[in-house]
XYZ file of C-alpha atoms in Angstrom:
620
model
C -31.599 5.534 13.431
C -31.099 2.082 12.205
C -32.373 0.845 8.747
C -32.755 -2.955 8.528
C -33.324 -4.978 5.296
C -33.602 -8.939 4.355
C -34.072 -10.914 1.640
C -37.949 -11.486 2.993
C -40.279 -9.958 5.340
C -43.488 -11.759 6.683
C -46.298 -10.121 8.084
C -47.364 -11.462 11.106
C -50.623 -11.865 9.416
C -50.167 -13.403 6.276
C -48.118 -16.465 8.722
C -51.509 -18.863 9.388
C -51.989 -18.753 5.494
C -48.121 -18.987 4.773
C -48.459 -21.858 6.901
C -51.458 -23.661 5.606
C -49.815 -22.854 1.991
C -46.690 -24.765 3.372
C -48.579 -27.406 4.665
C -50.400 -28.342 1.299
C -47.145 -27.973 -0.679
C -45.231 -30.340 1.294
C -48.093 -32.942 0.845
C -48.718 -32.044 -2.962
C -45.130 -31.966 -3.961
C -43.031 -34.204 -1.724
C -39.038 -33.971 -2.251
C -39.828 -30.739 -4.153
C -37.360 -27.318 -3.660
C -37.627 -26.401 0.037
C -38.902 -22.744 0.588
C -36.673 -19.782 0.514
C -34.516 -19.876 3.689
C -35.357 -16.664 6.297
C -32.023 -17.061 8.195
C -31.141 -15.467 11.456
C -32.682 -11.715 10.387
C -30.911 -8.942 12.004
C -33.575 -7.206 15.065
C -31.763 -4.789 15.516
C -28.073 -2.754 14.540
C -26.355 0.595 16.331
C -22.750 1.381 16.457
C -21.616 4.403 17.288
C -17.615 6.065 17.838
C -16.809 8.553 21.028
C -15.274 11.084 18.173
C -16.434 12.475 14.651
C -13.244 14.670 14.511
C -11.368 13.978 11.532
C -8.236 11.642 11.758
C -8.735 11.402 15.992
C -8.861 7.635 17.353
C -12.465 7.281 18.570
C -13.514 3.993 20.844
C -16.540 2.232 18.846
C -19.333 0.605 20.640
C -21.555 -1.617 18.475
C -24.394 -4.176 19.254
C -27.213 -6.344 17.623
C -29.762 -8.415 18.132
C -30.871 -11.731 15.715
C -33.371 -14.240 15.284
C -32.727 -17.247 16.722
C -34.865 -20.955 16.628
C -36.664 -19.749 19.451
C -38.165 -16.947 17.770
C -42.202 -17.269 17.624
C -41.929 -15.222 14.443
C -40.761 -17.291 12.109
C -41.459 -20.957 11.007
C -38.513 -23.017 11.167
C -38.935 -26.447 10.038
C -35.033 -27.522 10.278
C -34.272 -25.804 13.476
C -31.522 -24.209 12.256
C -32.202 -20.762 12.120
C -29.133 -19.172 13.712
C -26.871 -17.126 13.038
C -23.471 -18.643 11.267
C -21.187 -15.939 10.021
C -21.258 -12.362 10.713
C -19.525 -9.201 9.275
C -19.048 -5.588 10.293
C -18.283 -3.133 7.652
C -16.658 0.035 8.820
C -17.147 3.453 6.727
C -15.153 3.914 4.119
C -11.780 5.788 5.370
C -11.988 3.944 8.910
C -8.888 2.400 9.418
C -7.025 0.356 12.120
C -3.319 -0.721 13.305
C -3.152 -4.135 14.997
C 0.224 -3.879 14.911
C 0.594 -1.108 17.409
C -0.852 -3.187 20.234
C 1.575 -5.939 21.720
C -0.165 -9.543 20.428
C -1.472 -12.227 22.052
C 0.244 -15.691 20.984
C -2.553 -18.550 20.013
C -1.377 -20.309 22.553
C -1.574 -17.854 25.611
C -5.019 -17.377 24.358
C -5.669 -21.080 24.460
C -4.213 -20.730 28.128
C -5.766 -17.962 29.300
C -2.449 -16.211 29.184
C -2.790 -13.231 27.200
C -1.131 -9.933 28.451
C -3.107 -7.291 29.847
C -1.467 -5.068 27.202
C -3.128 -7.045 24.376
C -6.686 -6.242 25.159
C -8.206 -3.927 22.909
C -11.767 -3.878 24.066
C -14.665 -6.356 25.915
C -17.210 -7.939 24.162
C -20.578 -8.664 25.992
C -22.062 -11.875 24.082
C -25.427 -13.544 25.058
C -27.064 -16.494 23.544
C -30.096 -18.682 24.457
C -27.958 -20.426 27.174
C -27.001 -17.537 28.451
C -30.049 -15.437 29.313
C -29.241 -11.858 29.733
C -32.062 -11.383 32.315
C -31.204 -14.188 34.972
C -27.712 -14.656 34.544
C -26.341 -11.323 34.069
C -24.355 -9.524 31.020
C -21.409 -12.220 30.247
C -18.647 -9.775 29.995
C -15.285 -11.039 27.855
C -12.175 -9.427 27.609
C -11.257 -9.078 23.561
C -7.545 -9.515 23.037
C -5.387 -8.345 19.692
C -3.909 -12.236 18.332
C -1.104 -12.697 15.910
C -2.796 -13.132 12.629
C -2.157 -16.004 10.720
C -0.935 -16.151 7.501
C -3.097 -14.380 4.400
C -4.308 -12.496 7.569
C -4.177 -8.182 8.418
C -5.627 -8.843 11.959
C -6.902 -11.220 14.596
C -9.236 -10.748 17.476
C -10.863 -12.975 19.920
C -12.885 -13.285 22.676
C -13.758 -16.665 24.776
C -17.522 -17.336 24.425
C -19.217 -17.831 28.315
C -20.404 -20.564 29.404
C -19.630 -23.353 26.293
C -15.439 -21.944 26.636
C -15.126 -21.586 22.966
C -13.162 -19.438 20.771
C -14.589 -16.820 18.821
C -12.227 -14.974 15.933
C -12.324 -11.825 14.423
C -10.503 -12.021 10.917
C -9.959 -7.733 10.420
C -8.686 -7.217 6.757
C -9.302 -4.621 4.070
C -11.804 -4.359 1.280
C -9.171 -4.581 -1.371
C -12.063 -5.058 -4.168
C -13.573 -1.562 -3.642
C -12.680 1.116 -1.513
C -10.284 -0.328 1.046
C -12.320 0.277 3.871
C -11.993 -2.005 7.211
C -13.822 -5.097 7.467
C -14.367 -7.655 10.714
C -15.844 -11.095 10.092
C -16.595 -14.002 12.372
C -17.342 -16.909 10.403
C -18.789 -20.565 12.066
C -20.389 -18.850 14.884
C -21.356 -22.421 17.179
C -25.014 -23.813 16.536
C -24.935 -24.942 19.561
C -24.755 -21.556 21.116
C -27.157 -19.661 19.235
C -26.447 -16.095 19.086
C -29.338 -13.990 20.432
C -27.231 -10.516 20.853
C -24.098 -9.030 20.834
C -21.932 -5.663 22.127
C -19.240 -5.106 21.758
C -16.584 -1.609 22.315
C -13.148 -1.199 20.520
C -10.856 1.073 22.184
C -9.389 3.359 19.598
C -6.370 3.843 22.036
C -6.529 0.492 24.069
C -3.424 1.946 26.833
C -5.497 5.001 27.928
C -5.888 5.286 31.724
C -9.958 5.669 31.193
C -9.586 1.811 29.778
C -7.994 0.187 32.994
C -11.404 -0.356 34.771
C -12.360 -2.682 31.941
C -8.489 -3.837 31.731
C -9.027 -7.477 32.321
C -6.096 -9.915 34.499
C -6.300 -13.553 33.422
C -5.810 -15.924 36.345
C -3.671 -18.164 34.194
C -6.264 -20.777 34.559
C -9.471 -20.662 33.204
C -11.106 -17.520 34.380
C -9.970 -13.711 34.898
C -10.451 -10.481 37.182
C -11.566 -7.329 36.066
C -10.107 -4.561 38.364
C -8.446 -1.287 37.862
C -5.494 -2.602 35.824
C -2.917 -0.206 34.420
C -1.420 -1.054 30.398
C 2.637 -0.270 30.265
C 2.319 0.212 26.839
C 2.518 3.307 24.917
C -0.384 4.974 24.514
C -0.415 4.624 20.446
C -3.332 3.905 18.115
C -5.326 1.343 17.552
C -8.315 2.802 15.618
C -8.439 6.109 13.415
C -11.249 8.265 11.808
C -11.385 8.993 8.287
C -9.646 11.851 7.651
C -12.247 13.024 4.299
C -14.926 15.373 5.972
C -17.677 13.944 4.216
C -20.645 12.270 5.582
C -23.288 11.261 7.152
C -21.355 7.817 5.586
C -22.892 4.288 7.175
C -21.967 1.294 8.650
C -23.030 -1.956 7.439
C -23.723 -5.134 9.332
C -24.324 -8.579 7.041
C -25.525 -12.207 8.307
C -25.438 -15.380 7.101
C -27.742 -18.175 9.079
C -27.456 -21.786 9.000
C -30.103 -22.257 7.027
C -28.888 -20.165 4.251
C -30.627 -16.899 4.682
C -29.049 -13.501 4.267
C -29.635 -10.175 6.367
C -28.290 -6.656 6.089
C -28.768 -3.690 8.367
C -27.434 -0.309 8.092
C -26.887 2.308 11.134
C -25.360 6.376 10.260
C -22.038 7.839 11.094
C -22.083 11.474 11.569
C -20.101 13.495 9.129
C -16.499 13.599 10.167
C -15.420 17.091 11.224
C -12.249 19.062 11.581
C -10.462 18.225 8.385
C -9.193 21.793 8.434
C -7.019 20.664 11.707
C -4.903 18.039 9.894
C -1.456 18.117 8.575
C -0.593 17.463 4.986
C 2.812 17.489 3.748
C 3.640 14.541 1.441
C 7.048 14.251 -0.341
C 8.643 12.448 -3.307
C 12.169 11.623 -4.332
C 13.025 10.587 -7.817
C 16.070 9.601 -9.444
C 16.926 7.845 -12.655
C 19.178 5.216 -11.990
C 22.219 6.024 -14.593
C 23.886 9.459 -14.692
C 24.446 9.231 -17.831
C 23.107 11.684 -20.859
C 20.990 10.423 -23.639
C 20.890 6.641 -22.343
C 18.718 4.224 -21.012
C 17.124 3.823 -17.403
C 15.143 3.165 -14.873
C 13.740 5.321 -12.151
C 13.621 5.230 -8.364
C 10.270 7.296 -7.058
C 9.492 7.029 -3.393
C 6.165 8.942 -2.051
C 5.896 9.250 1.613
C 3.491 10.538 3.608
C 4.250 9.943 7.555
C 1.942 9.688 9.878
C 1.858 10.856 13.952
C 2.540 7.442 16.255
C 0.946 9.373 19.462
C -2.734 8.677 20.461
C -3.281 12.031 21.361
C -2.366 13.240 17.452
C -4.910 13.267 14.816
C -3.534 11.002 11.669
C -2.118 13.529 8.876
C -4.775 13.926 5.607
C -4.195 10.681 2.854
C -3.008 11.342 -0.572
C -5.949 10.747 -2.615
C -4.010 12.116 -6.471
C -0.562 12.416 -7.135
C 0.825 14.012 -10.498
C 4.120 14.274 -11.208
C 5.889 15.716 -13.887
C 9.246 15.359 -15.362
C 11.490 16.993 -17.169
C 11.882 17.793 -20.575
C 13.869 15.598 -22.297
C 13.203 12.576 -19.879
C 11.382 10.605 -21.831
C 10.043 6.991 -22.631
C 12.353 4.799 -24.020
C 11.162 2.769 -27.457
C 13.912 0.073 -26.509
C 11.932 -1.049 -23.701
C 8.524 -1.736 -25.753
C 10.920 -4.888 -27.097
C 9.152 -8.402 -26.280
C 6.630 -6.519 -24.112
C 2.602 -7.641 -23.450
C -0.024 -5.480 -21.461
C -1.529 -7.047 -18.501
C -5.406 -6.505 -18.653
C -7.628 -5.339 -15.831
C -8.990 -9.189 -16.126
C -5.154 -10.256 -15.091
C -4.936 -7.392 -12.996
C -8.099 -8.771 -11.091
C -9.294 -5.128 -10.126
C -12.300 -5.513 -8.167
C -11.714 -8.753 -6.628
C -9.625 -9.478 -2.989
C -7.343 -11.436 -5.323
C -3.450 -10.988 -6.052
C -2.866 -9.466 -9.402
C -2.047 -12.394 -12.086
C -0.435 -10.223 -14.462
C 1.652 -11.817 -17.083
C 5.811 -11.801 -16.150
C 6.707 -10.131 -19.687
C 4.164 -6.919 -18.807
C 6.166 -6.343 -15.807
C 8.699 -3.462 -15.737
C 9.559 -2.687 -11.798
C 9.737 -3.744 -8.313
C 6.658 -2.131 -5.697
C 6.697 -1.833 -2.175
C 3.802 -0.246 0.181
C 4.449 0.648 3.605
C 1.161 1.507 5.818
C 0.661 1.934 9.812
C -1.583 -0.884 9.634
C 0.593 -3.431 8.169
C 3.295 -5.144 10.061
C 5.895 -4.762 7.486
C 6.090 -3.506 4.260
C 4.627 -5.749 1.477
C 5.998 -6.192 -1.969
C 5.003 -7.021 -5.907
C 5.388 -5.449 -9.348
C 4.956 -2.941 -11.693
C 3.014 -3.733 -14.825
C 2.344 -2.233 -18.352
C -1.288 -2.291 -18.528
C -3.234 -2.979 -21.369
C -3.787 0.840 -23.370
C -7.614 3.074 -23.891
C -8.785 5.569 -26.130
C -7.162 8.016 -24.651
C -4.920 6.722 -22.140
C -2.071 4.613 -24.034
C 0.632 4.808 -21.112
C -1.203 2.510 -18.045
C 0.713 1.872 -15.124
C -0.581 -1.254 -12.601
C 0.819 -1.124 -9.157
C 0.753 -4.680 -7.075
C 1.557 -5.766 -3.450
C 0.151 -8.338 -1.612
C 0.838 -9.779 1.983
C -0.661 -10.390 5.355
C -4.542 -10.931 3.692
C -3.783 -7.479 1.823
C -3.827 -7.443 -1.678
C -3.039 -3.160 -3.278
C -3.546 -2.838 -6.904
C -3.704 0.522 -7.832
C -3.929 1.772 -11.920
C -1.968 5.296 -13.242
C -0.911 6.820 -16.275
C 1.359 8.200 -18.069
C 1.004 10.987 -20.341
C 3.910 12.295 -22.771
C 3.922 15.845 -24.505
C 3.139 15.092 -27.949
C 5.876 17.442 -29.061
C 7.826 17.790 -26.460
C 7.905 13.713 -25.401
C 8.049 15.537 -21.689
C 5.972 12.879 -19.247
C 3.470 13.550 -16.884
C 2.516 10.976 -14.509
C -1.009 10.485 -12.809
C -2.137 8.140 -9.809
C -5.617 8.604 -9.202
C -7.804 7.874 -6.085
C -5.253 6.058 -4.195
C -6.919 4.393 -0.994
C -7.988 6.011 1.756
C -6.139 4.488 4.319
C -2.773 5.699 6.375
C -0.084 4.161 3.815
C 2.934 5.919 4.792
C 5.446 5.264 1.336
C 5.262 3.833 -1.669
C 8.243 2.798 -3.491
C 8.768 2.050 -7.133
C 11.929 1.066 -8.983
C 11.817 0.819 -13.085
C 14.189 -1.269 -14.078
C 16.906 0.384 -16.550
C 19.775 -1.533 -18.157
C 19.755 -1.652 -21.761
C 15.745 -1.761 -22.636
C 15.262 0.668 -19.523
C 11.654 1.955 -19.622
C 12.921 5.774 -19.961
C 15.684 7.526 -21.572
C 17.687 10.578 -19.479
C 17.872 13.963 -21.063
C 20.612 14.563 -23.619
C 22.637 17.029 -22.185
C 24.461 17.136 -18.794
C 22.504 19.541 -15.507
C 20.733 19.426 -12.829
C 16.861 18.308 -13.690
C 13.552 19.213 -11.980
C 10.645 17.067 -10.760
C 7.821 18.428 -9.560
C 5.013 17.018 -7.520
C 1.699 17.705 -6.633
C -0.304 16.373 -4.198
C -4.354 15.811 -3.554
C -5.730 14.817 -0.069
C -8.845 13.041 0.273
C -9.959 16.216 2.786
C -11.133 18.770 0.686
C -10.523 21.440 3.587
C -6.848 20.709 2.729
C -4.866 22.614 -0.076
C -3.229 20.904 -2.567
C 0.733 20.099 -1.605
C 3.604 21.123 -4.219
C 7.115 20.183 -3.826
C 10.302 19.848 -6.036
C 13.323 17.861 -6.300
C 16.014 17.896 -8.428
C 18.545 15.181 -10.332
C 21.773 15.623 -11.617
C 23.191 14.043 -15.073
C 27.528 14.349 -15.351
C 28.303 12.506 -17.920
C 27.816 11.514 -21.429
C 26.813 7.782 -23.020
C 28.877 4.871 -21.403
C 30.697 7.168 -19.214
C 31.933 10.131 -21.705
C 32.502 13.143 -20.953
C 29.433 15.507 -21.303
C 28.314 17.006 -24.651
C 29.493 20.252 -25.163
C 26.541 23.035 -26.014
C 26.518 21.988 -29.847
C 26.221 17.750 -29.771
C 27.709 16.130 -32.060
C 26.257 14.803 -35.571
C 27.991 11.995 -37.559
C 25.007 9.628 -38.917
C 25.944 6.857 -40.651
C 24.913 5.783 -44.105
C 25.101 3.244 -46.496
C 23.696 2.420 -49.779
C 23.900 -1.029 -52.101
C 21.973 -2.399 -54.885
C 21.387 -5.956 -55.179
C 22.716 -6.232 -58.041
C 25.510 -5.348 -60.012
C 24.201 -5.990 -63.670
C 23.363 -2.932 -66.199
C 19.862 -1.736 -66.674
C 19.108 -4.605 -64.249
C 15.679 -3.709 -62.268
C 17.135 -4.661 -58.512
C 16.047 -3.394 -55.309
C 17.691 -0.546 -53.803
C 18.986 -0.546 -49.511
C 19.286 2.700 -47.495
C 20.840 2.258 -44.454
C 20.678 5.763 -42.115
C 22.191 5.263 -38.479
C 22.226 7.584 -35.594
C 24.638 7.303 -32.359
C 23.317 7.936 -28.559
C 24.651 11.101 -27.911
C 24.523 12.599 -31.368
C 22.011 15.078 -32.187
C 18.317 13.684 -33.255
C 17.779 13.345 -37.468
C 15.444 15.947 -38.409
C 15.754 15.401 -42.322
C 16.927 12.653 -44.559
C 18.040 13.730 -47.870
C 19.535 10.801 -50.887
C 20.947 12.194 -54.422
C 21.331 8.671 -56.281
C 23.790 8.300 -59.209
C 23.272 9.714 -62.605
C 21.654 6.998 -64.908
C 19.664 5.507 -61.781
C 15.935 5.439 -62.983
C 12.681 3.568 -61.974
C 9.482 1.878 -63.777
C 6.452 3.355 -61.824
C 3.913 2.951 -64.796
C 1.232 1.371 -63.955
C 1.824 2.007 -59.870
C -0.974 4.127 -58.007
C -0.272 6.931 -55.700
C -2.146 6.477 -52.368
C -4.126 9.133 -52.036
C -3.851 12.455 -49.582
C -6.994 12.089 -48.115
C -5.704 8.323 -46.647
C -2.120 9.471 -45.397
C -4.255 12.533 -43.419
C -6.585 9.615 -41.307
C -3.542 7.679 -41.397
C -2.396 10.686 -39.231
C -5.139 11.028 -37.198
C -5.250 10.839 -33.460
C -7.706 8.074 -32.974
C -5.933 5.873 -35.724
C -3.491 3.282 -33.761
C -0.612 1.196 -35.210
C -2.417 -1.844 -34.631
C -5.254 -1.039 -36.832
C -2.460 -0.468 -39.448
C -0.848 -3.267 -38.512
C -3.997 -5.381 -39.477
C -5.315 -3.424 -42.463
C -2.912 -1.140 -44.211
C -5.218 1.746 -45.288
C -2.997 2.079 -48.301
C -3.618 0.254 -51.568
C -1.698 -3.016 -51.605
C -0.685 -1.578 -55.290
C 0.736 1.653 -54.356
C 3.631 -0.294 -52.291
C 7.428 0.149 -53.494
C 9.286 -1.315 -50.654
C 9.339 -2.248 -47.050
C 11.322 -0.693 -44.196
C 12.617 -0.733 -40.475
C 13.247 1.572 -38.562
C 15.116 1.088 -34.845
C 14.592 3.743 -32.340
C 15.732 4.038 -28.293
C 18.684 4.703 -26.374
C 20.943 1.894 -25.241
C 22.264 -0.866 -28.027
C 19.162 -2.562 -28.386
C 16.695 -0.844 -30.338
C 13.047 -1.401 -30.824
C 13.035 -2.597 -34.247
C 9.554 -1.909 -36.146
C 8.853 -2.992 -39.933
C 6.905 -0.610 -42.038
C 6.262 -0.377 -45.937
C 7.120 2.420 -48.575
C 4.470 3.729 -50.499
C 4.510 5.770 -53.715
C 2.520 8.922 -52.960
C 2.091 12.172 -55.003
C 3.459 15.646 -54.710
C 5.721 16.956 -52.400
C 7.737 20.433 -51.181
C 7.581 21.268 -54.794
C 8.689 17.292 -56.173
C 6.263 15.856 -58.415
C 6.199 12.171 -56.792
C 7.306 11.247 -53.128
C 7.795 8.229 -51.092
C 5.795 7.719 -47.877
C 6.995 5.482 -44.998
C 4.368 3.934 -42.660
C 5.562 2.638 -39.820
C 3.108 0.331 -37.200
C 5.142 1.050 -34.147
C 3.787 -2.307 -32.011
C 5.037 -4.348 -29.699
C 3.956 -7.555 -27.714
């Protein structure tokens, strides 16, 4: 069952040549490069849980055996092949809740004080002082610590013998697939590690636990006897709850002298995703009342999970879409002063917080999960646009050695402006709400509908257990009022643009620039067509001025062809420009403001010449 790998494997006949090899090199080439360290190579790896089904809290019992500096097998010249740092990587989904188990203070641990209610398991650690086969199994009760800070969770277990701490930091693999990690770094040299078992009780207050349910003396030592926990019985480790599988569990080593080991051991497929509960919900509100003005938004997903250790966790969200209504849309006023933040800033794929820049952000984030102590805040970020996906979305939180960043979209009807919103492979673990607020205010990131009602939003949901059906749900927000408090618009809005016109100048036959000045109201109807008659007698020079050509306003058009681009290298000739312009567009006072130019183009609706405005809508 178990598959081990190193960086090197020796034959054990090729070792008198290695040897001699060594031998000559070190008297050829004295002070050269040392060989390639071997390192503390794993023997042997198993770990297996009581429970495949789906969501259930199994106990895990996992050992190993490594190399040591009494090992025959391998030359060690620097007698320090032992093992230093160790790490258990759980299967993806695997989760635990440290803070469902009463803690153990550092210093009752350092007093042998801990609470019977704090021990989560017994580790069974033997080392070249302690030889399993005259001295016995050394059997240590493993206790749940408060974590220190940048930490999710803290065990530890007293090694036999040399009385020394040993620590195991839990936290999440925030870089790829948030699956649970345990580490023990600066294992003691002096206590060379030979093997190691240890069992995790998925449900540490269960009854079948209190024979192993350790009761420190207060001193030094303990007593193992049928002890009974007065906790409730909540817990402590959960299954994945995707039914996917045979999915493997990964053990890594790091020796003194460098060298680095891997070994793998199987999981069974996890079973009985068709038993679990699913039934996520969202809330959404924008957060003004008001018609045809700028906002934010207020979402909040939860998904609750069962506190009992007899109740399977509820399936994970793994997608999320939701869609709003028509008429909701995104605000231009809010793309004022904005930057993207980058997936570089965003440090996706790293354990690192998010460094994205403060004049990307756009809202507050909060993530609640069974396995944190608290909720744990951040941001939310505009991130940097694709081909293809223009609206990006960055979620951040970090706290207690947890670090979420998790990437949507946003998608608006082309038409319609109508947005649909898309989170994608959200982590597999039990978060139980996430909460976003968009900040509104006069550059709010979205602009409310333009008539008064009651809106929908609906929801669909995705679980990570493809035995469970898809979740739909709707909610519904009201608008009552008009812009600033009006009263509502009636069925017909109302239209009054504003418009001025001036010359520069005031002289006869002069050649001066003409100014068109076209406004529009929140609350007033959108401008679908802009007509100007200008005075009798009002004439202009175009000899000599090219048209630009049909074929460059059509891949102007085009899809794939981004304001930027035009921003950089007008596809128009330089010659063919007549003016500049700017046009302002959002709700709320403040406008997004975007220059453009006027170009003299050919033909149009029956006219023989026509202007064309171009307008690089950009920001940041």
């Amino acid at each position: 069952m178990v598959e081990v790998s190193s960086k090197r494997s020796i034959p054990i006949w090729v070792l008198p040549a290695l040897l001699m090899a060594c031998l000559l090199v070190s008297l050829l080439a004295a002070g050269s490069a040392a060989a390639q360290p071997e390192g503390a190579r794993i023997k042997s790896y198993s770990n297996e849980r009581s429970t495949n089904q789906a969501g259930a809290h199994p106990d895990v019992h996992f050992e190993f055996e490594v190399g040591t500096r009494a090992d025959p097998f391998i030359p060690d010249s620097c007698f320090c092949n032992t093992v230093k740092d160790a790490i258990i990587e759980f299967p993806i989904g695997f989760t635990g809740n440290p803070h469902a188990v009463p803690e153990c203070t550092a210093a009752q641990f350092t007093f042998n004080q801990c609470p019977i209610d704090a021990q989560v398991g017994m580790a069974y650690p033997v080392n070249l002082l302690s030889d399993e086969g005259n001295l016995g199994t050394p059997k240590q009760p493993l206790y749940n610590l408060v974590p220190q800070p940048g930490q999710a969770g803290l065990q530890a277990f007293t090694a036999p013998i040399v009385n020394f701490p040993v620590y195991t930091v839990i936290s999440p693999r925030t870089d790829s697939d948030y699956g649970l990690n345990g580490e023990v770094k600066g294992i003691l040299s002096s206590y060379p590690l030979k093997t190691f078992k240890e069992e995790l009780w998925g449900v540490p207050a269960l009854p079948s636990h209190d024979a192993l349910r350790a009761k420190t003396t207060g001193t030094s030592g303990f007593e193992i006897y049928p002890n009974s926990s007065n906790s409730p019985q909540l817990p402590y480790l959960s299954n994945p709850v995707s039914c996917v599988g045979p999915v493997t569990t990964i053990m890594r080593s790091l020796a003194y002298d460098g060298g680095v080991h891997q070994a793998t051991y199987p999981w069974p497929a996890t079973t009985g995703c068709d038993q679990l509960t699913f039934n996520p919900t969202l809330a959404a509100n924008p957060t003004t009342e008001d018609a045809d003005s700028a906002s934010g938004i207020d979402v909040v997903f939860k998904a609750l999970q069962p506190e009992g250790g007899d109740t399977p966790l509820n399936a994970e969200i793994k997608r999320t879409t939701v869609t709003f209504p028509a008429g909701f849309s995104i605000n231009s006023s809010s793309a004022d002063g904005k930057t993207a933040c980058s997936d570089a800033e965003a440090r996706f794929g790293t354990r690192e917080e998010a460094q994205c820049p403060d004049f990307s952000k756009v809202g507050i984030f909060t993530v609640n999960a069974s396995g944190l102590p608290k909720p744990i805040s951040g941001g939310i970020y505009l991130g940097e646009p694709l081909p293809g996906n223009r609206y990006r979305i960055f979620l951040t939180a970090d706290g207690y050695g947890t670090h979420v960043k998790l990437p949507g979209s946003a998608y608006p009807d082309p038409n319609t402006g109508q947005l649909t919103t898309t989170f994608d492979n959200l982590p597999q673990s039990p978060y139980t709400e996430f909460t976003q607020h968009f900040f509104g205010s006069e550059r709010g990131l979205l602009a409310t509908p333009t008539q008064c009602g009651t809106y929908a939003v609906n929801s669909e949901f995705e679980a990570w257990s493809p035995q469970t059906p898809n979740q739909k749900s709707t909610q519904f927000f009201t608008i009552d009022s008009g812009p600033n408090g009006s009263p509502c618009p009636g069925s017909v809005r109302p239209f009054n643009p504003g418009f001025k016109a001036a010359g520069a100048s005031n002289g006869a036959g002069a050649h001066s620039p003409l100014s068109i000045y076209i406004t529009r109201q929140d609350g007033d109807q959108t401008l679908s067509t802009i007509g100007t008659h200008t005075p009798k007698g009002f004439t202009a020079t175009l000899k000599g001025v090219p048209y630009c050509p049909d074929s460059v306003l059509s891949s102007i058009e085009a899809g794939a062809y981004s304001g930027t681009s035009e921003l950089n290298n007008p596809k128009c000739p330089a010659a063919s420009q007549v003016g500049t312009s700017w046009a302002g567009a959002g709700a709320g006072s403040k406008p997004f403001y975007a220059p453009g130019r006027v170009y003299l183009t050919g033909p149009y609706k029956g006219a023989p010449l026509s202007f064309t405005v171009i307008t690089p809508a950009v920001s940041g």
